[in-house]
Coordinates of C-alpha atoms in Angstrom, one line a residue:
Chain A
M176 CA 24.5 -11.3 -15.6
S177 CA 23.3 -10.4 -19.0
A178 CA 24.2 -7.2 -20.7
E179 CA 20.7 -6.0 -20.1
Q180 CA 21.2 -6.5 -16.4
R181 CA 24.6 -4.9 -16.1
T182 CA 23.8 -1.3 -16.8
Y183 CA 21.1 1.2 -15.8
P184 CA 20.5 3.2 -18.9
A185 CA 18.9 6.1 -17.1
L186 CA 22.1 6.7 -15.2
G187 CA 24.7 5.2 -17.5
R188 CA 26.2 3.4 -14.5
S189 CA 27.0 -0.2 -14.1
V190 CA 25.0 -2.2 -11.6
W191 CA 28.1 -2.7 -9.5
T192 CA 28.5 1.1 -9.1
V193 CA 24.9 1.3 -8.1
L194 CA 25.2 -1.5 -5.5
L195 CA 28.4 0.0 -4.1
R196 CA 26.9 3.5 -3.7
T197 CA 23.6 2.1 -2.3
E198 CA 25.2 -0.1 0.2
W199 CA 27.6 2.5 1.4
F200 CA 24.8 5.1 1.6
K201 CA 22.7 2.7 3.8
A202 CA 25.7 1.8 6.0
R203 CA 26.9 5.3 6.7
H204 CA 23.5 6.4 7.8
R205 CA 22.9 3.4 10.1
L206 CA 23.4 4.0 13.8
A207 CA 24.3 0.3 14.4
F208 CA 27.2 0.6 12.0
L209 CA 28.3 4.0 13.4
V210 CA 28.2 2.7 17.0
T211 CA 30.2 -0.4 16.3
L212 CA 32.7 1.6 14.3
G213 CA 32.8 4.2 17.1
L214 CA 33.3 1.7 19.8
F215 CA 36.1 0.0 17.8
T216 CA 37.7 3.4 17.3
F217 CA 37.5 4.1 21.0
V218 CA 39.0 0.7 22.0
T219 CA 41.8 1.1 19.4
L220 CA 42.5 4.6 20.6
A221 CA 42.7 3.4 24.1
D222 CA 45.1 0.6 23.2
D223 CA 47.4 2.4 20.8
G224 CA 47.0 5.7 22.4
G225 CA 47.9 4.1 25.7
S226 CA 51.1 2.7 24.2
F227 CA 52.0 6.1 22.8
S228 CA 51.2 7.8 26.1
R229 CA 53.4 5.3 28.1
A230 CA 56.3 5.9 25.7
R231 CA 56.0 9.6 26.2
R232 CA 56.1 9.3 30.0
S233 CA 58.9 6.7 30.3
A234 CA 62.3 6.8 28.5
D235 CA 62.5 2.9 28.9
V236 CA 59.4 2.4 26.8
T237 CA 59.4 3.1 23.0
Y238 CA 56.4 3.2 20.7
A239 CA 57.7 4.1 17.3
L240 CA 57.8 2.8 13.8
P241 CA 58.7 0.2 12.5
E242 CA 58.8 -1.7 15.8
A243 CA 55.2 -0.6 16.7
W244 CA 53.8 -2.6 13.8
S245 CA 54.0 -5.6 16.2
S246 CA 51.5 -3.8 18.4
V247 CA 49.3 -2.7 15.5
F248 CA 49.1 -6.3 14.1
S249 CA 48.8 -8.6 17.0
E250 CA 46.3 -11.1 18.5
D251 CA 44.4 -8.1 19.8
S252 CA 43.2 -7.6 16.2
V253 CA 40.5 -10.2 17.0
L254 CA 38.5 -7.2 18.2
L255 CA 38.4 -5.9 14.7
L256 CA 36.9 -9.2 13.5
I257 CA 34.3 -9.1 16.3
F258 CA 33.2 -5.5 15.9
A259 CA 33.1 -5.5 12.1
T260 CA 31.2 -8.8 11.9
L261 CA 28.6 -7.6 14.4
A262 CA 28.2 -4.6 12.1
V263 CA 27.8 -6.8 9.1
I264 CA 25.2 -9.0 10.8
M265 CA 23.1 -6.0 12.0
L266 CA 23.2 -4.4 8.6
V267 CA 22.3 -7.5 6.6
S268 CA 19.7 -9.2 8.8
S269 CA 17.7 -6.1 9.4
E270 CA 17.0 -6.1 5.6
F271 CA 14.8 -9.1 6.3
T272 CA 13.2 -7.7 9.4
W273 CA 12.2 -4.5 7.6
R274 CA 11.4 -6.5 4.4
T275 CA 13.6 -4.1 2.5
A276 CA 15.3 -7.1 0.9
R277 CA 12.0 -8.0 -0.6
Q278 CA 11.3 -4.4 -1.7
N279 CA 14.7 -4.1 -3.3
V280 CA 13.9 -7.1 -5.5
I281 CA 10.5 -5.8 -6.2
D282 CA 12.1 -2.5 -7.3
G283 CA 14.1 -4.2 -9.9
L284 CA 17.2 -5.9 -8.4
S285 CA 17.6 -9.6 -9.1
K286 CA 18.1 -11.8 -6.1
T287 CA 21.7 -12.4 -7.3
Q288 CA 22.4 -8.7 -7.5
W289 CA 20.9 -8.1 -4.1
F290 CA 23.2 -10.8 -2.7
W291 CA 26.3 -9.3 -4.4
G292 CA 25.3 -6.0 -2.8
K293 CA 25.7 -7.7 0.6
V294 CA 29.1 -9.1 -0.4
I295 CA 30.1 -5.6 -1.4
L296 CA 28.9 -4.4 2.0
V297 CA 31.1 -7.0 3.7
L298 CA 34.1 -5.6 1.8
L299 CA 33.2 -2.0 2.6
V300 CA 32.7 -2.6 6.3
G301 CA 36.1 -4.5 6.4
I302 CA 37.9 -1.7 4.6
A303 CA 36.4 0.9 7.0
F304 CA 37.5 -1.1 10.1
V305 CA 41.0 -1.9 8.7
V306 CA 41.5 1.8 7.7
I307 CA 40.6 2.9 11.3
K308 CA 42.9 0.3 12.8
L309 CA 45.8 1.3 10.5
T310 CA 45.2 5.1 10.9
I311 CA 45.1 5.0 14.7
G312 CA 47.9 2.4 15.1
A313 CA 50.3 3.8 12.6
G314 CA 49.3 7.4 13.4
A315 CA 50.1 7.0 17.1
A316 CA 53.4 5.3 16.4
A317 CA 54.3 7.9 13.8
L318 CA 54.0 10.6 16.4
G319 CA 56.7 8.9 18.5
T320 CA 59.0 8.2 15.5
D321 CA 62.1 10.2 14.7
F322 CA 62.1 9.6 10.9
A323 CA 65.5 11.2 10.5
T324 CA 67.3 8.5 12.4
L325 CA 65.5 5.4 11.1
S326 CA 67.7 2.6 9.9
S327 CA 64.9 0.6 8.3
P328 CA 61.7 1.7 6.5
A329 CA 58.9 3.0 8.7
F330 CA 56.3 1.5 6.4
P331 CA 57.8 -1.8 5.3
L332 CA 56.1 -4.0 2.8
S333 CA 55.5 -6.6 5.5
A334 CA 53.1 -4.1 7.2
A335 CA 51.0 -3.9 4.0
T336 CA 51.1 -7.7 3.8
A337 CA 49.9 -8.0 7.4
A338 CA 47.1 -5.5 6.7
F339 CA 46.0 -7.6 3.7
A340 CA 46.2 -10.8 5.8
L341 CA 44.1 -9.2 8.5
F342 CA 41.5 -8.2 5.9
L343 CA 41.4 -11.8 4.6
A344 CA 41.0 -13.1 8.2
Y345 CA 38.2 -10.6 8.6
L346 CA 36.5 -11.9 5.4
S347 CA 36.4 -15.5 6.6
V348 CA 34.9 -14.6 9.9
A349 CA 32.5 -11.9 8.5
S350 CA 31.3 -14.2 5.7
L351 CA 30.3 -16.7 8.4
G352 CA 28.3 -13.7 9.9
L353 CA 26.8 -13.1 6.4
L354 CA 25.7 -16.8 6.3
C355 CA 24.1 -16.5 9.7
S356 CA 22.3 -13.3 8.6
V357 CA 20.8 -14.7 5.4
A358 CA 19.9 -18.0 7.0
I359 CA 18.4 -16.7 10.2
R360 CA 17.2 -13.3 9.0
N361 CA 17.1 -11.8 12.5
S362 CA 19.9 -9.8 14.1
G363 CA 19.6 -11.1 17.6
P364 CA 19.6 -14.8 16.9
A365 CA 22.1 -14.4 14.1
I366 CA 24.6 -12.7 16.4
A367 CA 23.9 -15.4 19.1
V368 CA 24.6 -18.2 16.7
W369 CA 27.8 -16.6 15.3
F370 CA 29.0 -15.8 18.8
F371 CA 28.2 -19.3 19.9
W372 CA 30.3 -20.7 17.1
I373 CA 33.4 -18.5 17.7
T374 CA 33.3 -19.1 21.4
L375 CA 31.9 -22.5 22.3
G376 CA 32.0 -24.0 18.8
E377 CA 35.7 -23.3 18.2
Q378 CA 37.1 -23.1 21.7
L379 CA 35.2 -25.2 24.2
L380 CA 33.9 -28.1 22.1
P381 CA 37.2 -28.7 20.3
A382 CA 39.0 -28.7 23.7
L383 CA 36.5 -31.4 25.0
V384 CA 36.7 -33.5 21.9
A385 CA 40.5 -33.2 21.8
R386 CA 40.7 -34.5 25.3
A387 CA 38.9 -37.7 24.2
L388 CA 40.5 -37.9 20.7
P389 CA 43.9 -36.1 20.8
V390 CA 44.5 -37.1 17.2
L391 CA 41.9 -34.5 16.1
Q392 CA 43.7 -31.7 17.8
P393 CA 45.6 -30.4 14.7
L394 CA 42.4 -30.3 12.7
F395 CA 40.7 -27.9 15.0
T396 CA 43.4 -25.2 14.2
Y397 CA 41.9 -25.1 10.7
L398 CA 38.5 -23.9 11.9
P399 CA 37.7 -20.4 10.7
F400 CA 38.2 -18.3 13.8
S401 CA 41.4 -20.2 14.7
A402 CA 42.7 -20.0 11.2
A403 CA 42.0 -16.2 11.2
Q404 CA 44.1 -15.8 14.3
R405 CA 47.1 -17.6 12.7
V406 CA 47.6 -14.7 10.3
M407 CA 47.3 -11.8 12.8
P408 CA 50.7 -11.4 14.5
F409 CA 53.1 -9.1 12.7
W410 CA 56.1 -11.5 13.3
V411 CA 54.5 -13.9 10.8
F412 CA 55.2 -11.5 8.0
D413 CA 58.3 -9.6 9.1
G414 CA 61.8 -11.3 9.6
A415 CA 63.0 -8.6 12.0
A416 CA 59.9 -8.7 14.1
Y417 CA 60.3 -12.5 14.3
G418 CA 63.9 -12.2 15.3
R419 CA 62.9 -9.8 18.1
M420 CA 60.2 -12.2 19.2
V421 CA 62.6 -15.2 19.3
E422 CA 65.1 -13.1 21.2
A423 CA 62.5 -12.1 23.8
A424 CA 61.3 -15.7 24.1
T425 CA 64.8 -17.0 24.6
A426 CA 65.6 -14.4 27.2
A427 CA 62.4 -15.4 29.1
G428 CA 63.4 -19.1 28.8
D429 CA 60.4 -19.9 26.6
Q430 CA 60.4 -21.8 23.4
A431 CA 60.0 -19.5 20.4
P432 CA 57.0 -20.4 18.1
E433 CA 57.8 -21.7 14.6
L434 CA 57.0 -19.6 11.6
P435 CA 53.7 -20.9 10.1
N436 CA 53.3 -21.7 6.5
L437 CA 51.9 -18.4 5.5
M438 CA 50.4 -19.4 2.1
L439 CA 48.7 -22.3 3.7
W440 CA 47.0 -20.2 6.3
L441 CA 46.1 -17.4 4.0
G442 CA 44.6 -20.1 1.7
V443 CA 42.6 -21.6 4.6
N444 CA 41.1 -18.2 5.3
V445 CA 40.3 -17.6 1.6
G446 CA 38.8 -21.1 1.5
W447 CA 36.5 -20.5 4.4
T448 CA 35.4 -17.2 2.9
L449 CA 34.5 -19.0 -0.4
V450 CA 32.6 -21.8 1.4
F451 CA 30.6 -19.4 3.6
V452 CA 29.7 -17.0 0.7
A453 CA 28.7 -19.9 -1.6
T454 CA 26.6 -21.4 1.2
A455 CA 25.0 -18.1 2.0
F456 CA 24.2 -17.5 -1.7
T457 CA 22.6 -21.0 -2.0
V458 CA 20.6 -20.6 1.1
F459 CA 19.4 -17.1 0.0
R460 CA 18.5 -18.2 -3.5
R461 CA 16.5 -21.2 -2.4
R462 CA 14.2 -19.3 0.0
D463 CA 11.4 -16.9 -0.9
L464 CA 11.6 -13.4 0.3
Chain B
M158 CA 0.4 -8.1 -26.0
A159 CA -0.9 -8.7 -22.5
V160 CA 0.8 -7.0 -19.6
I161 CA 0.4 -9.9 -17.2
E162 CA -0.4 -13.5 -18.3
T163 CA -0.4 -16.3 -15.9
L164 CA -0.9 -20.0 -16.8
E165 CA -1.8 -22.5 -14.2
L166 CA 0.3 -20.6 -11.7
T167 CA 0.7 -22.6 -8.5
K168 CA 2.4 -22.2 -5.2
R169 CA 2.5 -24.9 -2.5
Y170 CA 4.4 -24.0 0.7
P171 CA 6.2 -27.0 2.1
G172 CA 4.8 -28.6 5.3
G173 CA 6.3 -30.9 7.8
L174 CA 7.3 -34.5 7.3
R175 CA 3.7 -35.8 7.4
S176 CA 2.1 -32.9 5.7
R177 CA 1.7 -32.1 2.0
G178 CA 2.1 -28.5 2.8
T179 CA -0.2 -25.6 2.1
L180 CA -1.6 -24.9 -1.4
A181 CA -1.6 -21.1 -1.3
V182 CA -2.2 -20.6 -5.1
D183 CA -3.9 -23.2 -7.1
A184 CA -3.5 -23.1 -10.9
V185 CA -4.4 -19.4 -11.4
T186 CA -4.8 -18.4 -15.0
L187 CA -5.5 -14.7 -15.7
T188 CA -4.7 -12.0 -18.2
V189 CA -4.3 -8.3 -17.7
E190 CA -4.4 -6.2 -20.8
P191 CA -2.8 -2.8 -21.3
G192 CA -4.7 0.1 -19.8
Q193 CA -6.9 -2.1 -17.5
V194 CA -7.3 -1.3 -13.9
Y195 CA -7.6 -4.8 -12.6
G196 CA -8.9 -5.4 -9.1
F197 CA -7.6 -8.6 -7.5
L198 CA -10.0 -9.5 -4.7
G199 CA -10.2 -12.2 -2.2
P200 CA -10.6 -12.8 1.6
N201 CA -7.6 -12.9 3.9
G202 CA -5.3 -15.8 3.2
S203 CA -6.9 -16.5 -0.2
G204 CA -3.6 -16.2 -2.1
K205 CA -3.6 -12.7 -3.4
T206 CA -0.2 -11.6 -2.0
T207 CA 1.4 -15.0 -2.9
T208 CA 0.2 -14.5 -6.5
I209 CA 1.6 -11.0 -6.6
G210 CA 4.8 -12.2 -5.0
M211 CA 5.4 -14.7 -7.7
L212 CA 4.8 -12.1 -10.4
L213 CA 7.3 -9.8 -8.7
G214 CA 10.0 -12.4 -8.3
I215 CA 10.1 -12.7 -4.6
I216 CA 8.3 -16.1 -4.4
T217 CA 9.2 -19.0 -6.6
P218 CA 6.2 -20.7 -8.2
T219 CA 5.9 -24.5 -7.6
S220 CA 4.5 -25.0 -11.1
G221 CA 2.8 -23.0 -13.9
S222 CA 4.3 -20.0 -15.6
F223 CA 3.7 -16.3 -16.2
R224 CA 4.7 -13.6 -18.7
L225 CA 5.2 -9.9 -18.0
F226 CA 4.9 -7.7 -21.1
G227 CA 5.1 -10.9 -23.2
K228 CA 8.5 -11.9 -21.6
S229 CA 9.2 -15.0 -19.7
G230 CA 12.4 -16.7 -18.3
P231 CA 14.6 -15.2 -15.6
A232 CA 16.3 -12.6 -17.8
G233 CA 13.1 -11.6 -19.6
I234 CA 11.2 -11.3 -16.3
L235 CA 14.0 -9.2 -14.7
A236 CA 14.0 -6.9 -17.7
A237 CA 10.2 -6.7 -17.6
R238 CA 10.2 -5.8 -13.9
Q239 CA 12.1 -2.6 -14.7
R240 CA 8.7 -1.5 -16.2
I241 CA 6.8 -2.2 -13.0
G242 CA 6.3 -0.1 -9.9
A243 CA 5.0 -2.2 -7.0
T244 CA 4.5 -2.4 -3.3
L245 CA 3.5 -5.5 -1.4
E246 CA 1.5 -5.8 1.8
Y247 CA 3.1 -3.0 4.0
P248 CA 5.3 -0.1 3.0
N249 CA 8.8 -1.5 3.2
F250 CA 11.4 1.2 3.8
Y251 CA 14.5 1.8 5.9
P252 CA 13.2 3.3 9.1
Y253 CA 16.3 5.3 9.9
L254 CA 16.2 7.1 6.6
S255 CA 14.1 10.1 5.7
C256 CA 11.3 9.9 3.1
R257 CA 13.5 11.6 0.6
D258 CA 16.5 9.4 1.2
N259 CA 14.3 6.3 0.9
L260 CA 13.0 7.5 -2.4
R261 CA 16.6 8.3 -3.5
L262 CA 17.5 4.6 -2.8
V263 CA 14.6 3.3 -4.8
A264 CA 15.5 5.7 -7.6
R265 CA 19.0 4.4 -7.6
V266 CA 17.9 0.8 -7.7
K267 CA 15.5 1.6 -10.5
G268 CA 18.2 3.5 -12.4
R269 CA 16.4 6.9 -12.1
K270 CA 17.7 10.3 -11.4
N271 CA 17.2 12.3 -8.2
R272 CA 15.2 14.9 -10.1
E273 CA 12.3 12.4 -10.3
V274 CA 12.3 12.1 -6.5
D275 CA 11.2 15.7 -6.2
E276 CA 8.5 15.2 -8.8
V277 CA 7.2 12.1 -6.9
L278 CA 7.3 13.8 -3.5
E279 CA 5.1 16.6 -5.0
I280 CA 2.6 14.1 -6.5
V281 CA 2.1 12.2 -3.3
G282 CA 2.1 15.4 -1.2
L283 CA 5.2 14.6 0.9
R284 CA 7.3 17.5 -0.2
D285 CA 6.9 19.4 3.1
R286 CA 7.7 16.2 5.1
Q287 CA 10.5 14.9 2.9
K288 CA 13.0 15.1 5.8
T289 CA 10.9 13.1 8.2
K290 CA 12.3 9.7 9.1
F291 CA 10.3 6.8 7.8
S292 CA 10.0 5.5 11.4
A293 CA 8.3 8.8 12.4
C294 CA 5.8 8.8 9.6
S295 CA 2.1 8.2 10.1
L296 CA 0.6 5.2 8.4
G297 CA -1.0 7.5 5.8
M298 CA 2.4 9.1 5.1
K299 CA 4.0 5.6 4.8
Q300 CA 1.3 4.5 2.3
R301 CA 1.8 7.7 0.3
L302 CA 5.5 7.1 0.3
A303 CA 5.0 3.6 -1.0
I304 CA 2.8 4.8 -3.8
G305 CA 5.4 7.4 -4.6
A306 CA 8.1 4.8 -4.8
T307 CA 6.0 2.8 -7.2
L308 CA 5.6 5.9 -9.4
L309 CA 9.4 6.4 -9.7
G310 CA 10.6 5.6 -13.3
D311 CA 7.1 6.2 -14.7
P312 CA 6.3 2.5 -14.8
E313 CA 3.8 1.1 -17.3
L314 CA 2.4 -1.4 -14.8
I315 CA 1.6 -0.4 -11.2
V316 CA 1.0 -3.1 -8.7
L317 CA -0.6 -2.0 -5.4
D318 CA -1.3 -4.4 -2.6
E319 CA -3.9 -3.0 -0.1
P320 CA -2.8 0.6 -0.7
A321 CA -5.6 2.0 1.5
N322 CA -4.9 -0.3 4.5
G323 CA -5.2 1.5 7.8
L324 CA -6.0 4.9 6.2
D325 CA -8.8 7.1 7.5
P326 CA -11.7 7.9 5.0
A327 CA -10.0 11.0 3.8
G328 CA -6.8 9.1 3.1
Q329 CA -8.7 6.3 1.4
R330 CA -10.4 8.9 -0.8
E331 CA -7.0 10.4 -1.6
I332 CA -5.5 7.1 -2.6
R333 CA -8.6 6.3 -4.7
G334 CA -8.1 9.6 -6.5
V335 CA -4.4 8.8 -7.2
I336 CA -5.4 5.4 -8.7
Q337 CA -8.2 6.9 -10.7
T338 CA -5.8 9.6 -12.1
L339 CA -3.2 6.9 -13.0
G340 CA -5.9 4.8 -14.7
E341 CA -7.0 7.8 -16.7
R342 CA -3.4 8.4 -17.8
G343 CA -3.5 5.0 -19.4
K344 CA -1.4 3.1 -16.8
T345 CA -2.1 -0.5 -16.3
I346 CA -2.9 -1.1 -12.6
F347 CA -3.1 -4.3 -10.7
L348 CA -4.8 -3.6 -7.4
S349 CA -5.3 -6.0 -4.6
S350 CA -7.8 -4.6 -2.1
H351 CA -10.5 -5.4 0.4
M352 CA -12.3 -2.1 -0.3
L353 CA -15.0 -3.5 -2.6
H354 CA -16.7 -0.2 -3.0
D355 CA -13.5 1.4 -4.0
V356 CA -12.6 -1.4 -6.4
E357 CA -16.0 -1.1 -8.0
R358 CA -15.5 2.6 -8.6
V359 CA -11.9 2.6 -9.9
C360 CA -11.4 -0.8 -11.6
T361 CA -12.4 -1.8 -15.1
H362 CA -11.8 -5.5 -14.5
V363 CA -11.7 -7.8 -11.5
G364 CA -10.5 -11.3 -10.6
I365 CA -11.8 -12.9 -7.4
I366 CA -9.6 -15.5 -5.7
E367 CA -10.8 -17.9 -3.0
G368 CA -8.8 -20.6 -1.3
G369 CA -6.0 -20.1 -3.9
R370 CA -8.3 -20.6 -6.9
L371 CA -9.4 -17.9 -9.2
V372 CA -13.2 -18.2 -9.1
T373 CA -13.9 -15.5 -11.6
T374 CA -12.2 -12.9 -13.8
S375 CA -14.3 -10.5 -15.8
A376 CA -15.1 -6.9 -16.6
V377 CA -16.7 -5.1 -13.6
A378 CA -19.6 -4.0 -15.8
S379 CA -20.5 -7.5 -16.8
L380 CA -20.4 -8.7 -13.2
T381 CA -22.5 -5.9 -11.8
G382 CA -24.7 -5.3 -14.9
A383 CA -27.3 -8.0 -14.1
A384 CA -30.9 -6.8 -13.6
P385 CA -31.8 -5.9 -10.0
V386 CA -33.9 -8.3 -8.0
A387 CA -36.9 -7.7 -5.6
I388 CA -36.7 -9.0 -2.0
L389 CA -40.1 -9.9 -0.6
R390 CA -41.2 -10.7 3.0
A391 CA -44.7 -11.4 4.3
E392 CA -46.3 -13.0 7.4
C393 CA -47.4 -16.1 5.4
P394 CA -45.1 -19.2 5.0
V395 CA -42.2 -18.4 2.8
E396 CA -42.9 -21.2 0.3
R397 CA -46.5 -19.9 -0.2
L398 CA -45.1 -16.5 -0.9
R399 CA -42.6 -17.9 -3.4
S400 CA -45.2 -19.9 -5.4
A401 CA -47.6 -17.0 -5.4
A402 CA -44.9 -14.7 -6.7
E403 CA -43.8 -17.2 -9.3
A404 CA -47.4 -17.5 -10.6
F405 CA -47.3 -13.8 -11.6
E406 CA -46.4 -13.8 -15.3
P407 CA -43.7 -11.0 -15.5
V408 CA -41.6 -12.8 -12.8
R409 CA -38.7 -14.7 -14.4
S410 CA -37.7 -16.6 -11.3
A411 CA -38.4 -16.8 -7.6
S412 CA -36.4 -18.5 -4.9
V413 CA -36.2 -18.6 -1.1
R414 CA -33.4 -17.0 0.7
G415 CA -33.8 -17.5 4.4
I416 CA -37.1 -15.8 5.4
D417 CA -37.2 -13.8 2.1
V418 CA -38.2 -14.6 -1.4
V419 CA -35.9 -13.3 -4.1
V420 CA -37.7 -12.4 -7.4
E421 CA -36.2 -11.6 -10.8
I422 CA -38.5 -9.0 -12.2
D423 CA -38.4 -5.7 -14.1
E424 CA -38.6 -2.7 -11.8
G425 CA -41.8 -1.4 -13.7
D426 CA -43.7 -4.6 -12.8
L427 CA -43.3 -4.3 -9.0
A428 CA -46.6 -2.5 -8.4
G429 CA -48.4 -5.2 -10.4
L430 CA -46.7 -8.0 -8.4
N431 CA -47.8 -6.3 -5.1
E432 CA -51.4 -6.1 -6.4
H433 CA -51.2 -9.8 -7.5
L434 CA -50.1 -10.9 -4.1
V435 CA -52.8 -8.9 -2.3
K436 CA -55.3 -10.6 -4.5
Q437 CA -53.9 -13.9 -3.3
G438 CA -54.4 -12.8 0.3
I439 CA -50.7 -12.1 0.9
L440 CA -49.8 -8.7 2.5
L441 CA -46.2 -7.8 2.0
H442 CA -44.5 -6.0 4.9
H443 CA -41.2 -5.8 3.2
L444 CA -40.4 -5.0 -0.5
T445 CA -37.0 -3.8 -1.6
L446 CA -35.1 -3.7 -4.8
E447 CA -31.6 -5.1 -4.6
R448 CA -29.1 -4.1 -7.2
Q449 CA -26.2 -6.2 -8.2
T450 CA -23.0 -4.9 -6.6
L451 CA -19.4 -6.1 -6.6
E452 CA -19.9 -6.8 -2.9
N453 CA -22.8 -9.1 -3.6
V454 CA -20.8 -10.9 -6.3
F455 CA -17.8 -11.2 -4.0
M456 CA -19.9 -12.5 -1.1
R457 CA -21.6 -15.0 -3.4
L458 CA -18.4 -16.4 -4.7
T459 CA -16.4 -16.4 -1.5
T460 CA -19.1 -17.2 1.1
P461 CA -21.4 -20.0 0.1
G462 CA -25.1 -19.3 0.8
E463 CA -24.6 -15.6 1.2
G464 CA -25.9 -12.6 -0.7
F465 CA -27.3 -12.2 -4.1
G466 CA -26.1 -15.6 -5.2
A467 CA -28.8 -17.4 -3.3
V468 CA -31.0 -16.6 -6.2
A469 CA -30.7 -19.7 -8.4

């Protein structure tokens, strides 16, 4: 962007600030966003609140920090990816249905600026959902924690790393949602295509293909939704949590999973995000509004 | 420096494998000077909205070029568009936001302060309904909101696409008044409309587009300033009436249009023409004076064989 494009002289603000404020203003007034965020909050409350409640009722069950991080960051976090991406698709594709994307450009945004506004929206939605997840999960666990007797930190660095990894996982899946939105330009079909991909496209089809060509099986784990799930469990980031998981698996007579190459899987998630955002940008730029 | 300059501006929408696509705009070259109220006329599907869309940066031209305020190239055009207020086809706003919040968003995108939103709400008469959600607005309110959004930032060029669409006569009059006021304030206005009568009243210049081609662009006064013509009808064969009329010396030309004869003659000579025809044994039962209107010109240029243009 040229210097002329970067600032709005009347306000003395950068275009990034304008895009950030505009996108957040639109999102927080949009019922679709509030409903998905509300539903996610309810589901998370039911899950973590349930764990907290069971711990209160039974002396055999504990739900306290730092052990509770394994419950906060688990495979169940896939719900965050689904709810947040649905919100992204509804927020972005409706801009085409209502022709407000077209009007935003008429009002003075370049198409590039408009697109970056949507990337900012993806980040904002992700932050909102991750904050909800952390607040409820850690909050419920903190209520059952006796901080005076803790032998290890209640908020370890590994929890922050896990939260960051969850955010990266969200970005890869949500950027696929962004691509569906700008390519299809209609909420219903965009959600259908995205949902088809994460269910049939990444689950059923690879299973069928792998049955015929087993050699391809390892490649399917690198698909976006599968790669996202690789960086969700807390034990991937925390040695103590991994130790507890191995202990539990051994006691149950199961084979403990190997620690994945964390940098590789984080890189795969970042890679998918870049691919989807770049493709969405290209598709968006090439088409008239 | 012209406000809008297009040179051979062309848009072809891609078709299927065996189709060359649709030529929506075909080498349109026009110029809009500062202070002009330019009416852009054409039948449905003639390429008006596509042309405006290219100027506003939402449609990419297939070929040709344009300048806004003398600027060209992506960065120049983007900067020039900060000086434009425009609405295209329908009022496009967020249905779940109020009129005021929608204007606040537009103000932010245009880099304007919220104070201007209040002023604009006052101008378009929506101050009392500012909290009404856009989805709950009547069509008239939506159109007024769209005009309000174009006024934010006090733009030098205002582009309005069918601003009176769907409005009742009172609403149309109101919109016409707003456009007239803006024109009097020296704003350059590019107005696409079907309301020929309104365009004739408020526009200083017009361009008429048909099938993607600009068929004429001129000052309204020079298009409608031609002398009126007389329309004659009698019981006798139409060719006899034409030749009899043509024989009368003050008649400059006479031609057949359906069952009528169209005669170019000064208004003061009409009584003499009637007397001349009576002497020839022709009794007129229809004699009217048809003045040149924008509608006549429009029909002539966009509908072959229609209207005033049959006079040749």
